[in-house]
Coordinates of C-alpha atoms and ligand atoms in Angstrom, one line a residue:
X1 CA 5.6 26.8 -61.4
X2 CA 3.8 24.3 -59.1
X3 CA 4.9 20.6 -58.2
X4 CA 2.5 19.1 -60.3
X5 CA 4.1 20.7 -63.2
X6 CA 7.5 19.0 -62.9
X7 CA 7.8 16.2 -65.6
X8 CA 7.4 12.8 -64.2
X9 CA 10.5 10.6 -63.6
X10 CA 9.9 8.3 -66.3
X11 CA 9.5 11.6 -69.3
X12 CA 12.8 12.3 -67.9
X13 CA 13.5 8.9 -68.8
X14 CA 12.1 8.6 -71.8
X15 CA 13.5 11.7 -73.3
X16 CA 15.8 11.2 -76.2
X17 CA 18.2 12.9 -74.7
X18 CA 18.8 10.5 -71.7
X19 CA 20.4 8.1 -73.7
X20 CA 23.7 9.0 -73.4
X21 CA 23.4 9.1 -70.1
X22 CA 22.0 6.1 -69.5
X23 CA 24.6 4.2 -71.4
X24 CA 27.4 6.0 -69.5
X25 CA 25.8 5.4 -65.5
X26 CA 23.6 2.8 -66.1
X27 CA 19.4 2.9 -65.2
X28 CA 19.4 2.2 -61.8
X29 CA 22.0 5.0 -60.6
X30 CA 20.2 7.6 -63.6
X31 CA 16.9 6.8 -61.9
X32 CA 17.5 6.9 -58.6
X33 CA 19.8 10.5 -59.8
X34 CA 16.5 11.9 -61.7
X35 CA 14.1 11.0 -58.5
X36 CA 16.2 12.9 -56.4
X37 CA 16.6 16.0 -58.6
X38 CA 12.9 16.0 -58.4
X39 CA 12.2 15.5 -54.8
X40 CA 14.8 18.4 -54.4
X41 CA 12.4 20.6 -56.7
X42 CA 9.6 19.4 -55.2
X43 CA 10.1 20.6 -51.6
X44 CA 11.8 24.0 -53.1
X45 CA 8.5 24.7 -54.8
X46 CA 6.1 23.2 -51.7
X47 CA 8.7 25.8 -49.8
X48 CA 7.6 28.7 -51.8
X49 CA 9.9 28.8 -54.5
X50 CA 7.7 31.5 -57.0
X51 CA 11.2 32.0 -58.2
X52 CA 12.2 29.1 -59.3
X53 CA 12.1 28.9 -63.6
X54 CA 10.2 26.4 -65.2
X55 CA 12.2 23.2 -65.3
X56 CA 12.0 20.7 -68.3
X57 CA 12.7 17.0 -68.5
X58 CA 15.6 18.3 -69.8
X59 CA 16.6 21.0 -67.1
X60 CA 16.3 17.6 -64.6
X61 CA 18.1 14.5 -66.7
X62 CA 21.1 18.2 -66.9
X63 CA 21.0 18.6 -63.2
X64 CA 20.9 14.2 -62.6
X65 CA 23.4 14.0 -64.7
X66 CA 25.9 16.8 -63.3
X67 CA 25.2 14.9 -60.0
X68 CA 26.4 11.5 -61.6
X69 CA 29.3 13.0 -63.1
X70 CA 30.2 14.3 -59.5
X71 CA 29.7 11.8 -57.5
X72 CA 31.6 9.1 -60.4
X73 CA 34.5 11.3 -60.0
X74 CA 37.5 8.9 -57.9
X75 CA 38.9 10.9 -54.8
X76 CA 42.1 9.2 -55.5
X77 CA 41.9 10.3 -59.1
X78 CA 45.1 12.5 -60.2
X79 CA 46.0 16.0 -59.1
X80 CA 48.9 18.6 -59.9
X81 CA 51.1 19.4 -56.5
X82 CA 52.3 22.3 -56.6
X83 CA 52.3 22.4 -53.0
X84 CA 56.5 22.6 -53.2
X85 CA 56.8 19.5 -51.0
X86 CA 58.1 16.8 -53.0
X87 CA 57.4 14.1 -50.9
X88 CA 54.5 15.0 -50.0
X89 CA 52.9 12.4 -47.1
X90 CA 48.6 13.7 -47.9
X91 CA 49.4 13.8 -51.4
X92 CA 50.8 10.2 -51.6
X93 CA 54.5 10.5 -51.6
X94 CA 56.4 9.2 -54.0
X95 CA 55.7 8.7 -57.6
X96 CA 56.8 5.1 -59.4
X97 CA 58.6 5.0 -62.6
X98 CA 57.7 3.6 -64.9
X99 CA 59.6 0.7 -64.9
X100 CA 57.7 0.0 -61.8
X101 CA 54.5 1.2 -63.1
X102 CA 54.7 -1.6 -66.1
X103 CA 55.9 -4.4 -63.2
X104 CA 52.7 -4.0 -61.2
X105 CA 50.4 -3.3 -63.8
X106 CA 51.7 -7.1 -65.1
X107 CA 51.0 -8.3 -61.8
X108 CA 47.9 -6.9 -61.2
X109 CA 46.7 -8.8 -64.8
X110 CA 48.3 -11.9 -64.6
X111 CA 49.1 -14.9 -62.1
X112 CA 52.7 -14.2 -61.1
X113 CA 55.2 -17.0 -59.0
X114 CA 54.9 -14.7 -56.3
X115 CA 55.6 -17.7 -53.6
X116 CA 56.0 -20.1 -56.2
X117 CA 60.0 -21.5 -57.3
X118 CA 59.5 -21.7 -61.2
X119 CA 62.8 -23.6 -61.9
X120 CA 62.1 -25.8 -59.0
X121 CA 58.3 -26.1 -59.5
X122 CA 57.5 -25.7 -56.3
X123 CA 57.0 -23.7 -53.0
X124 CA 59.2 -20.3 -53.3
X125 CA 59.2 -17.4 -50.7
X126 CA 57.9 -13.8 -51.0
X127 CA 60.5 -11.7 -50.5
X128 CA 62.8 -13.9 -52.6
X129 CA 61.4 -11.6 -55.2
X130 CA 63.3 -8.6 -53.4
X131 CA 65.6 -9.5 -51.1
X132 CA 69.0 -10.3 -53.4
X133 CA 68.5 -6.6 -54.4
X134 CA 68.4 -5.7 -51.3
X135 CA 71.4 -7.2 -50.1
X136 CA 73.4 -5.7 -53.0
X137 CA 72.4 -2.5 -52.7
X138 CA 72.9 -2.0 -49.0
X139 CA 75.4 -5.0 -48.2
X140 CA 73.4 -6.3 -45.3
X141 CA 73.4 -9.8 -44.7
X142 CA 69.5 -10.7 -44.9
X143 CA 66.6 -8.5 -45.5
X144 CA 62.6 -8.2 -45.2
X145 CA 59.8 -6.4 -46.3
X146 CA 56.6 -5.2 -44.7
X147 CA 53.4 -2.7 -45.3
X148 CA 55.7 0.1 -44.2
X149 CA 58.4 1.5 -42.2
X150 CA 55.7 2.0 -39.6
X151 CA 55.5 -2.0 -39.5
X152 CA 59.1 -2.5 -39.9
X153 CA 60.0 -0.5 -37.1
X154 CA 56.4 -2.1 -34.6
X155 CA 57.6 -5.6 -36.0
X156 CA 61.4 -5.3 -35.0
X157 CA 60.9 -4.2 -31.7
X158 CA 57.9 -6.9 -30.8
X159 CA 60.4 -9.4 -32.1
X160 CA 63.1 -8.5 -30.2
X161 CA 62.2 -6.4 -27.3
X162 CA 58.2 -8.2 -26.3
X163 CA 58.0 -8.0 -22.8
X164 CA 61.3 -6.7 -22.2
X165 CA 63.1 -3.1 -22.1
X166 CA 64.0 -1.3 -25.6
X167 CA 66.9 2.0 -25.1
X168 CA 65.9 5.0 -26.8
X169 CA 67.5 8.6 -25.9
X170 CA 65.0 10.8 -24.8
X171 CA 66.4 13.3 -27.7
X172 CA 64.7 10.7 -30.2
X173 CA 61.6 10.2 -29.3
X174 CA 59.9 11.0 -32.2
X175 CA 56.3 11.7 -33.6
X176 CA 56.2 11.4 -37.4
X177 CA 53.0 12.8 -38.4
X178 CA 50.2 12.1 -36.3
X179 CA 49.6 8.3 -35.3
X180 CA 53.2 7.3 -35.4
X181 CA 54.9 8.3 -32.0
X182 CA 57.6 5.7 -31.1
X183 CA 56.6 5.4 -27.2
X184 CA 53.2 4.2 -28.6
X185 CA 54.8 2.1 -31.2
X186 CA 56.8 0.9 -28.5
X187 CA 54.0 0.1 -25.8
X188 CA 51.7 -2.0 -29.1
X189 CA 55.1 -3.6 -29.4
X190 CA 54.6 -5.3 -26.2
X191 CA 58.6 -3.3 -25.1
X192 CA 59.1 -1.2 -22.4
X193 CA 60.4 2.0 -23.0
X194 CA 63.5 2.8 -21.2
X195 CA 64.0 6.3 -22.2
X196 CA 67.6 7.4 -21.5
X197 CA 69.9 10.9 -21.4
X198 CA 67.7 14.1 -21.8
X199 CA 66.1 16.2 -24.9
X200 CA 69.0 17.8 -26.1
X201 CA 71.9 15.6 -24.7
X202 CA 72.7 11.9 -24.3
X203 CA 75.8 10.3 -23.5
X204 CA 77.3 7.0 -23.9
X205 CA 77.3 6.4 -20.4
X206 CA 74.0 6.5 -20.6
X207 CA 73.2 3.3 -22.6
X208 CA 75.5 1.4 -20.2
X209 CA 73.8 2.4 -17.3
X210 CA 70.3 1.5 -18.6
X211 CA 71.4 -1.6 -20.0
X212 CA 70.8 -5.0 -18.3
X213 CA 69.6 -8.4 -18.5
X214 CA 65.9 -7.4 -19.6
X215 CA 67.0 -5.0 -22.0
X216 CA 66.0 -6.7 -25.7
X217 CA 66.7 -3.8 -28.1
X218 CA 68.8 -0.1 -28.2
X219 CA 66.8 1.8 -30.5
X220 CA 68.3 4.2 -32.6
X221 CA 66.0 6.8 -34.3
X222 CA 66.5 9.2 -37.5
X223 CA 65.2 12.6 -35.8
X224 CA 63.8 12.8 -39.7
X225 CA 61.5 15.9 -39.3
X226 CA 63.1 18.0 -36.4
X227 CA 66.8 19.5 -35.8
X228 CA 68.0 19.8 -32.0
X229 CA 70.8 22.2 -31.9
X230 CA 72.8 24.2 -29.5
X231 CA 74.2 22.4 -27.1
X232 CA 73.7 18.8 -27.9
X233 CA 75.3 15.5 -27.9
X234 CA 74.6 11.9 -29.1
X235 CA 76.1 9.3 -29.1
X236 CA 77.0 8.3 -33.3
X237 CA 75.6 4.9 -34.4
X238 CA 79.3 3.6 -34.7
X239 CA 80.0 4.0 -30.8
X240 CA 76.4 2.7 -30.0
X241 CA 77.2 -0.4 -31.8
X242 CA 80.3 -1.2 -29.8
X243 CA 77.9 -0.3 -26.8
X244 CA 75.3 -2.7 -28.1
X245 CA 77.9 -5.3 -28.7
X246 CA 79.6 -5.7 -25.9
X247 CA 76.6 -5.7 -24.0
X248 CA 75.2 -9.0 -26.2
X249 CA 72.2 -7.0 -27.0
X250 CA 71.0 -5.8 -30.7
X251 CA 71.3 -1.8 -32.7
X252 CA 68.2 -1.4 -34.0
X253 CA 68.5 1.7 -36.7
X254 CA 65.4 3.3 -38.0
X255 CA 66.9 5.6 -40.7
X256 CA 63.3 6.5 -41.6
X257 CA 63.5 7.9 -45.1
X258 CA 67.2 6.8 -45.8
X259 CA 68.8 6.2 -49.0
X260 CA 70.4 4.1 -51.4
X261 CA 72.4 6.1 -53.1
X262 CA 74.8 9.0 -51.7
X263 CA 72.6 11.9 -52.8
X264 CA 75.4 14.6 -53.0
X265 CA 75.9 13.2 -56.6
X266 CA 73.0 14.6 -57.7
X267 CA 73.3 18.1 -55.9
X268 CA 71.2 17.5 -53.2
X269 CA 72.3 17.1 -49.4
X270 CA 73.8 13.9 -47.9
X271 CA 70.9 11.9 -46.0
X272 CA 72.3 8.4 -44.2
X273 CA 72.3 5.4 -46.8
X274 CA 71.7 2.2 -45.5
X275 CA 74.7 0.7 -46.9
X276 CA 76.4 3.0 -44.2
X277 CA 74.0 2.6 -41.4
X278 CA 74.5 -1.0 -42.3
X279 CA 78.8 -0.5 -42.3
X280 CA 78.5 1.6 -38.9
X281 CA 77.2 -1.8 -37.5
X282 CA 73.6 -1.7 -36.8
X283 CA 72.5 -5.1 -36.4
X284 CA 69.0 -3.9 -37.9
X285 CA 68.6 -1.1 -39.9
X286 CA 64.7 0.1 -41.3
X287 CA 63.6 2.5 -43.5
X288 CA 60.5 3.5 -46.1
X289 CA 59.9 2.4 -49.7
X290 CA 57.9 5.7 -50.4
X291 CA 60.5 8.2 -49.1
X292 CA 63.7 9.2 -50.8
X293 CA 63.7 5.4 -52.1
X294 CA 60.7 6.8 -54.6
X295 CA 59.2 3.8 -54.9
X296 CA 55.3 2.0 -53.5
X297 CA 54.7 2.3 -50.0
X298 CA 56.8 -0.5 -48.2
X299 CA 58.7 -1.2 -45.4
X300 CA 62.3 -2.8 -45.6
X301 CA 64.3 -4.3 -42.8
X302 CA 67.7 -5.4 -43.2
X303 CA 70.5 -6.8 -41.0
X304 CA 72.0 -9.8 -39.5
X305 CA 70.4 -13.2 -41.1
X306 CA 69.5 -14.5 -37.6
X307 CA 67.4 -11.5 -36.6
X308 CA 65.8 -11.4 -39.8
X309 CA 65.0 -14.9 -39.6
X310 CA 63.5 -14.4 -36.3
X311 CA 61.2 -11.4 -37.5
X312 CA 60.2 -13.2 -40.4
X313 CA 58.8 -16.5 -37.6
X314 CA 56.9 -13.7 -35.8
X315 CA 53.2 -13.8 -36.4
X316 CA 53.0 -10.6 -37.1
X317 CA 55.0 -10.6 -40.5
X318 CA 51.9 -12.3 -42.3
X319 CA 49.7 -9.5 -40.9
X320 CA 52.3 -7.2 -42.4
X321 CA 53.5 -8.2 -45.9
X322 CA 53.3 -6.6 -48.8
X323 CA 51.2 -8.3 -51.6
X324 CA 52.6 -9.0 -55.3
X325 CA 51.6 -5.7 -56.9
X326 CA 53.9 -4.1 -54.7
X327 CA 56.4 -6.4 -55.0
X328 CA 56.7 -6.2 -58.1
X329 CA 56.7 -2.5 -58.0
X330 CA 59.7 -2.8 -55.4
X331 CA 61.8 -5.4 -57.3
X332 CA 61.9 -2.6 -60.9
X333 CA 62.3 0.0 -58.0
X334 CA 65.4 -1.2 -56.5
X335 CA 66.9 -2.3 -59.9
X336 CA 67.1 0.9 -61.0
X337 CA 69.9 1.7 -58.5
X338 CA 71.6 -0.5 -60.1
X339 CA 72.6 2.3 -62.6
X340 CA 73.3 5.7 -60.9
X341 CA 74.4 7.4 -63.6
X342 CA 70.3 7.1 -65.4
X343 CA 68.8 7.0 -61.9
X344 CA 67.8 10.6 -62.1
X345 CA 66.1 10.8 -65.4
X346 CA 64.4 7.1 -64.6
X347 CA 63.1 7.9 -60.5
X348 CA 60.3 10.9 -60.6
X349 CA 61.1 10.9 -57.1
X350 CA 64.9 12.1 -58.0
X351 CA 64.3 13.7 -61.2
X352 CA 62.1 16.7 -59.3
X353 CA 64.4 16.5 -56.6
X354 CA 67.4 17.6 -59.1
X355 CA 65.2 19.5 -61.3
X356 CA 67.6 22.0 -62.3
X357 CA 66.6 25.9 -61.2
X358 CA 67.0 26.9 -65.0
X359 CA 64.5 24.4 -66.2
X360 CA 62.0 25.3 -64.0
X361 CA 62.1 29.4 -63.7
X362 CA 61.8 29.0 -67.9
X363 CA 58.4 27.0 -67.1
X364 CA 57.3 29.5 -64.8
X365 CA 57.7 32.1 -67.3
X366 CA 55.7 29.9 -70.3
X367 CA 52.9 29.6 -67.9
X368 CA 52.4 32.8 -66.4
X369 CA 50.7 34.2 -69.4
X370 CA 48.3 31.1 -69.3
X371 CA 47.8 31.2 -65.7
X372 CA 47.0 35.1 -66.1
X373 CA 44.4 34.7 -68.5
X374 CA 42.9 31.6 -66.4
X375 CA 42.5 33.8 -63.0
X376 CA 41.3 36.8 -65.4
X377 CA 41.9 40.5 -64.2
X378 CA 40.9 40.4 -61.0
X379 CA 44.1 38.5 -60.2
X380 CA 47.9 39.6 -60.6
X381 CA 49.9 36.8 -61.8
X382 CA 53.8 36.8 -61.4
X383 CA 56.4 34.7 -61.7
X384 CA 58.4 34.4 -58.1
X385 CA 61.6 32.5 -56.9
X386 CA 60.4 30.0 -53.7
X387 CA 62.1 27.4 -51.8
X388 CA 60.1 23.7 -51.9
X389 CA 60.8 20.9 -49.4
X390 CA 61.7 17.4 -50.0
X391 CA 58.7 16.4 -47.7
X392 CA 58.3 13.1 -45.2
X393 CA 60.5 13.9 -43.1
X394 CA 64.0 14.0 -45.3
X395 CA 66.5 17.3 -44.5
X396 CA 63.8 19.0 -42.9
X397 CA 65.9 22.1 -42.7
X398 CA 67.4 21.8 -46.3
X399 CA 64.9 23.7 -48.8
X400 CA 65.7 23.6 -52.7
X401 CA 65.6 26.8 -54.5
X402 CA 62.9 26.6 -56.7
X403 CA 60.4 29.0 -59.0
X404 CA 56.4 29.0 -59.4
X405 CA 53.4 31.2 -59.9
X406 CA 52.3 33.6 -57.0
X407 CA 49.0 35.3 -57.3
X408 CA 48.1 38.0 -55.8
X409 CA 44.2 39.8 -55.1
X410 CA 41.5 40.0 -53.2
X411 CA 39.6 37.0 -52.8
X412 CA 42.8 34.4 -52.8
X413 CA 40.8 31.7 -50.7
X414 CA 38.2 31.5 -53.2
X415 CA 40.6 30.8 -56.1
X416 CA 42.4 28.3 -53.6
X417 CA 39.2 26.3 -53.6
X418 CA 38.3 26.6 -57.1
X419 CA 41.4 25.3 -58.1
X420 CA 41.2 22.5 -56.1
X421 CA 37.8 22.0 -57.7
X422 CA 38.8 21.4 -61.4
X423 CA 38.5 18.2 -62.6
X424 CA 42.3 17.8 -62.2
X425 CA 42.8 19.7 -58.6
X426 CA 45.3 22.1 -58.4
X427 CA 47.0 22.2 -54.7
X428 CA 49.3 25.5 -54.3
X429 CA 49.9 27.1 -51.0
X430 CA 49.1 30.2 -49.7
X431 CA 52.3 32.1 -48.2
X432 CA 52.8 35.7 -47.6
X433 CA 49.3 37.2 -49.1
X434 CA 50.0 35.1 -52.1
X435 CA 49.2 31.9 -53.9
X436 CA 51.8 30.1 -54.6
X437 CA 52.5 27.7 -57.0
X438 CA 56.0 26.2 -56.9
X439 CA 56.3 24.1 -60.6
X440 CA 59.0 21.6 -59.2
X441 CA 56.6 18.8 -59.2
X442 CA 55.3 19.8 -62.5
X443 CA 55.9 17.2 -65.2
X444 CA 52.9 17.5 -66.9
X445 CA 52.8 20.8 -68.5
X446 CA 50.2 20.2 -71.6
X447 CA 47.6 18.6 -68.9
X448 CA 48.4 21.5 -66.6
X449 CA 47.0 24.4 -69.3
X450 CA 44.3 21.9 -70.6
X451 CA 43.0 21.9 -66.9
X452 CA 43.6 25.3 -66.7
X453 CA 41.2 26.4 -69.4
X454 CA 38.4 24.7 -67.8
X455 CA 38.4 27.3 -64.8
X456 CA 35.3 29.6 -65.1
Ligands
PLP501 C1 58.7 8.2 -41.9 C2 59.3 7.5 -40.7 C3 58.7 6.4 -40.1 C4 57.4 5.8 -40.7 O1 57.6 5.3 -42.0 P1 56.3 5.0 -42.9 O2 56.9 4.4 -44.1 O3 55.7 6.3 -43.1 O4 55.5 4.1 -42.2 C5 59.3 5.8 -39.1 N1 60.5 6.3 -38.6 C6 61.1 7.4 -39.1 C7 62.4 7.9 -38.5 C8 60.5 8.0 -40.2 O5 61.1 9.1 -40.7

C-alpha cells in the first residue's frame, strides 16, 4: 500500500469501534496514540515497506490502543517473587498486613489527629502515635521515627558526633547495598571517622585508646549482610557499653534489620532484638521498619530520653519524618507484637518466613502441571527442593529450605523475560542451567495460574 492510503486520524476516530477506547483513555491521549501509529506507518511505507499489509482504521485504533494499554500499565503495579529472597530490597521488602493495610488506607482518606491532641483539643506530637508502642515492645526509655534506618542512623550521628570524632571498628564498616556506606554516612553527618582495630580483629583496648575529649559517638554496627570468621574478635555490645560509659560518651547500636520478637519461636534463627540491644546498654539503638519488623519503610531510634530529645531538636528530623500514612501503617504494625502467639499467621513478613516445607513442596507439586502446560514442550518442568534467603541483610548465611519450579531447555533467557512481561511479572532466578522458581513468597496461588494462562 502507499501513505496516501492509510485512513486519516479522524476515520480512526470516528470508527465505531473507538468508542470504547475513548471512554477508557480519554481523546486527547487516543489521538495523540492514533497520530503516532500513523506517522510510524507512514515512514515504514515512504521507507519502502511493499511488505507491509493493508492497514484499516481498525488495524490503527488495535495498534493505538495496545500502546495505551502499555504505557497505562503502573511500574509499581503488583508482581509474584519467586526470586526466594523474602525480603527482597528491589522488590520492595516487606509486605503489610492487613491490619496495617486498613490503617493507612484510613489515613490516606480521611483527616487524621496526626499532630493534633483529641482529648485535649489541641497541639499533639507525631510520633505520640508510635512511640508508647515502641517503648513497650523494646523497653527503651524514649523513642523516634524517621524515613528509614538510613536516616536514623545519618540523624543520630549528626546529632551527637557533628564536627567531632565517632568510633567504629574497622571490622564494621559496612556498605549495605549501594549508596549506604557508613564512612559516607558518616562524612554527610558532619563526624569524623575514627576507624579503630583492623578487618577481622578489634579489641577493647582499642576504643580506649581512640577515645578522647572530641570523641561524640562509639558506633556500633550489625555486620547485617557479611560474616567475618576465622580468627576474629570484637568487642560484645555489653563490654562496649561499660567502655562508652566510663568514658561519658554515648553506644550508638545500628542493629540494622533487628527484631522484636525472639525469632527462634517460630523456627527461624535468633537475629538481635532491640529489647536486648537495648538491655546490653546501648544508649541508642536503630533499626528498619521494612526488615524483619515487616512493616512500611521507616526508621526507628530508641534509647535514653535525653538523646532522643536532642535528635528530635535537630533540624534534620523535620526533613526526615515519616508522614501519617505511614504512621499509621507502623502504629497496626507494632501492635501486632503485642500477640506472639497470632503474629505469624497476621505478619506476611513472618508467615513466608515460617512457611512450613510441607506446605510449600505440596504447592510446587499442584503447579507443576500448570506451569508445564504454560511453558509448552519445549520446556521441562520439575518440581526441585531450593534454599531461599530472608533478604536485606538479615542471617545472610542462614538459607531456609524451601521448594519451587525449575525449568529446564534451551532458550531459558527468553522465557525469563517473558515472564517478566505478563501483565502480572513473574521474577524467578536463574541458577544452575535452570529457572527457578522458589513458591515461598507465593500467597497468591489462583492469581498465579490466572497469570499463567495468559503466556503465549
Ligand atoms: C539495612 C541497614 C541499614 C539501612 O536501613 P534502611 O532501612 O534500608 O535505610 C543500616 N544499617 C544496617 C546495619 C542495615 O542492615
Amino acid at each position: 500500500m502507499l501513505p496516501r492510503d492509510l485512513p486519516s486520524t479522524s476515520a480512526v476516530l470516528t470508527d465505531p469501534a473507538a468508542l470504547p477506547v475513548l471512554d477508557r483513555h480519554g481523546r486527547n491521549a487516543v489521538t495523540e496514540a492514533v497520530r503516532a501509529v500513523l506517522a510510524d506507518l507512514r515512514t515504514r511505507l515512504v521507507a519502502g515497506g511493499q511488505s507491509l499489509e493493508a492497514a484499516t482504521a481498525r488495524d490503527v485504533l488495535a495498534l493505538a490502543a495496545g500502546k495505551l494499554e502499555a504505557s497505562g500499565r503502573s511500574s509499581l503495579a503488583p508482581l509474584f517473587n519467586l526470586t526466594g529472597t523474602v525480603l527482597h530490597t528491589n522488590l520492595g521488602r516487606a509486605l503489610l498486613a492487613e491490619d496495617a493495610i486498613a490503617a493507612a488506607t484510613g489515613a490516606m482518606a480521611n483527616p487524621v489527629a496526626l499532630e493534633y491532641d483529641v482529648e485535649a483539643g489541641g497541639r499533639g506530637e507525631r510520633d505520640d502515635h508510635v512511640r508508647g508502642l515502641l517503648l513497650e515492645l523494646t523497653g527503651a526509655e524514649d523513642a523516634t521515627v524517621v524515613n528509614n534506618n538510613a536516616a536514623a542512623v545519618l540523624l543520630a550521628l549528626n546529632t551527637l558526633a557533628k564536627d567531632r570524632g565517632a568510633i567504629v571498628s574497622r571490622g564494621e564498616l559496612i556498605e549495605i547495598g549501594g549508596a549506604f556506606r557508613m564512612p559516607d554516612i558518616m562524612a554527610q553527618a558532619g563526624a569524623r571517622l575514627v576507624e579503630i582495630g583492623t578487618t577481622n580483629r578489634t579489641h577493647a583496648k582499642d576504643y580506649r585508646a581512640a577515645l578522647g575529649a572530641d570523641i561524640g559517638v562509639i558506633l556500633k554496627v550489625h555486620t547485617s549482610n557479611y560474616r567475618i570468621q576465622g580468627f576474629t574478635a570484637e568487642v560484645e555490645a555489653p563490654e562496649l557499653a561499660g567502655i562508652a560509659k566510663d568514658a561519658g560518651v554515648p553506644l550508638l547500636n545500628d542493629l540494622g534489620s533487628g527484631s522484636l520478637v525472639d525469632l527462634s519461636r517460630y523456627g527461624l534463627k535468633r537475629e538481635p532484638t532491640v529489647r536486648e540491644a537495648v538491655a546490653e546498654g546501648a544508649d541508642l539503638v536503630t533499626f528498619s521498619g521494612d526488615k524483619l519488623l515487616g512493616g512500611p519503610q521507616a526508621g526507628f531510634i530508641v534509647g535514653r530520653r535525653d538523646l532522643i530529645a536532642a535528635i528530635n531538636r535537630n533540624p534534620m528530623k523535620r526533613a526526615l519524618r515519616v508522614d501519617k500514612i505511614r504512621l499509621a501503617a507502623i502504629e497496626a504494625t507494632l501492635k501486632l507484637y503485642r500477640d506472639p502467639d497470632r503474629l505469624a499467621q497476621r505478619l506476611p513478613t513472618l508467615a513466608m518466613l515460617a512457611r512450613p516445607l510441607a506446605e510449600i513442596e505440596a504447592q510446587a507439586a499442584r503447579l507443576a502441571p500448570v506451569l508445564a502446560k504454560a511453558v509448552g514442550s519445549a520446556f521441562t518442568v520439575s518440581v526441585c527442593a531450593c534454599q531461599s534467603q530472608i533478604g536485606s541483610g538479615a542471617l545472610p548465611l542462614d538459607t531456609l529450605r524451601s521448594a519451587g519450579l525449575a525449568v529446564s531447555g534451551s532458550g531459558l533467557n527468553d522465557l525469563a523475560a517473558a515472564l517478566r512481561r505478563l501483565p502480572r511479572p513473574v521474577i524467578g532466578r536463574i541458577e544452575e542451567g535452570r529457572l527457578l522458581l522458589d513458591l515461598r513468597c507465593l500467597r497468591d496461588e489462583a492469581g498465579f495460574i490466572a497469570t499463567l494462562e495468559t503466556l503465549s
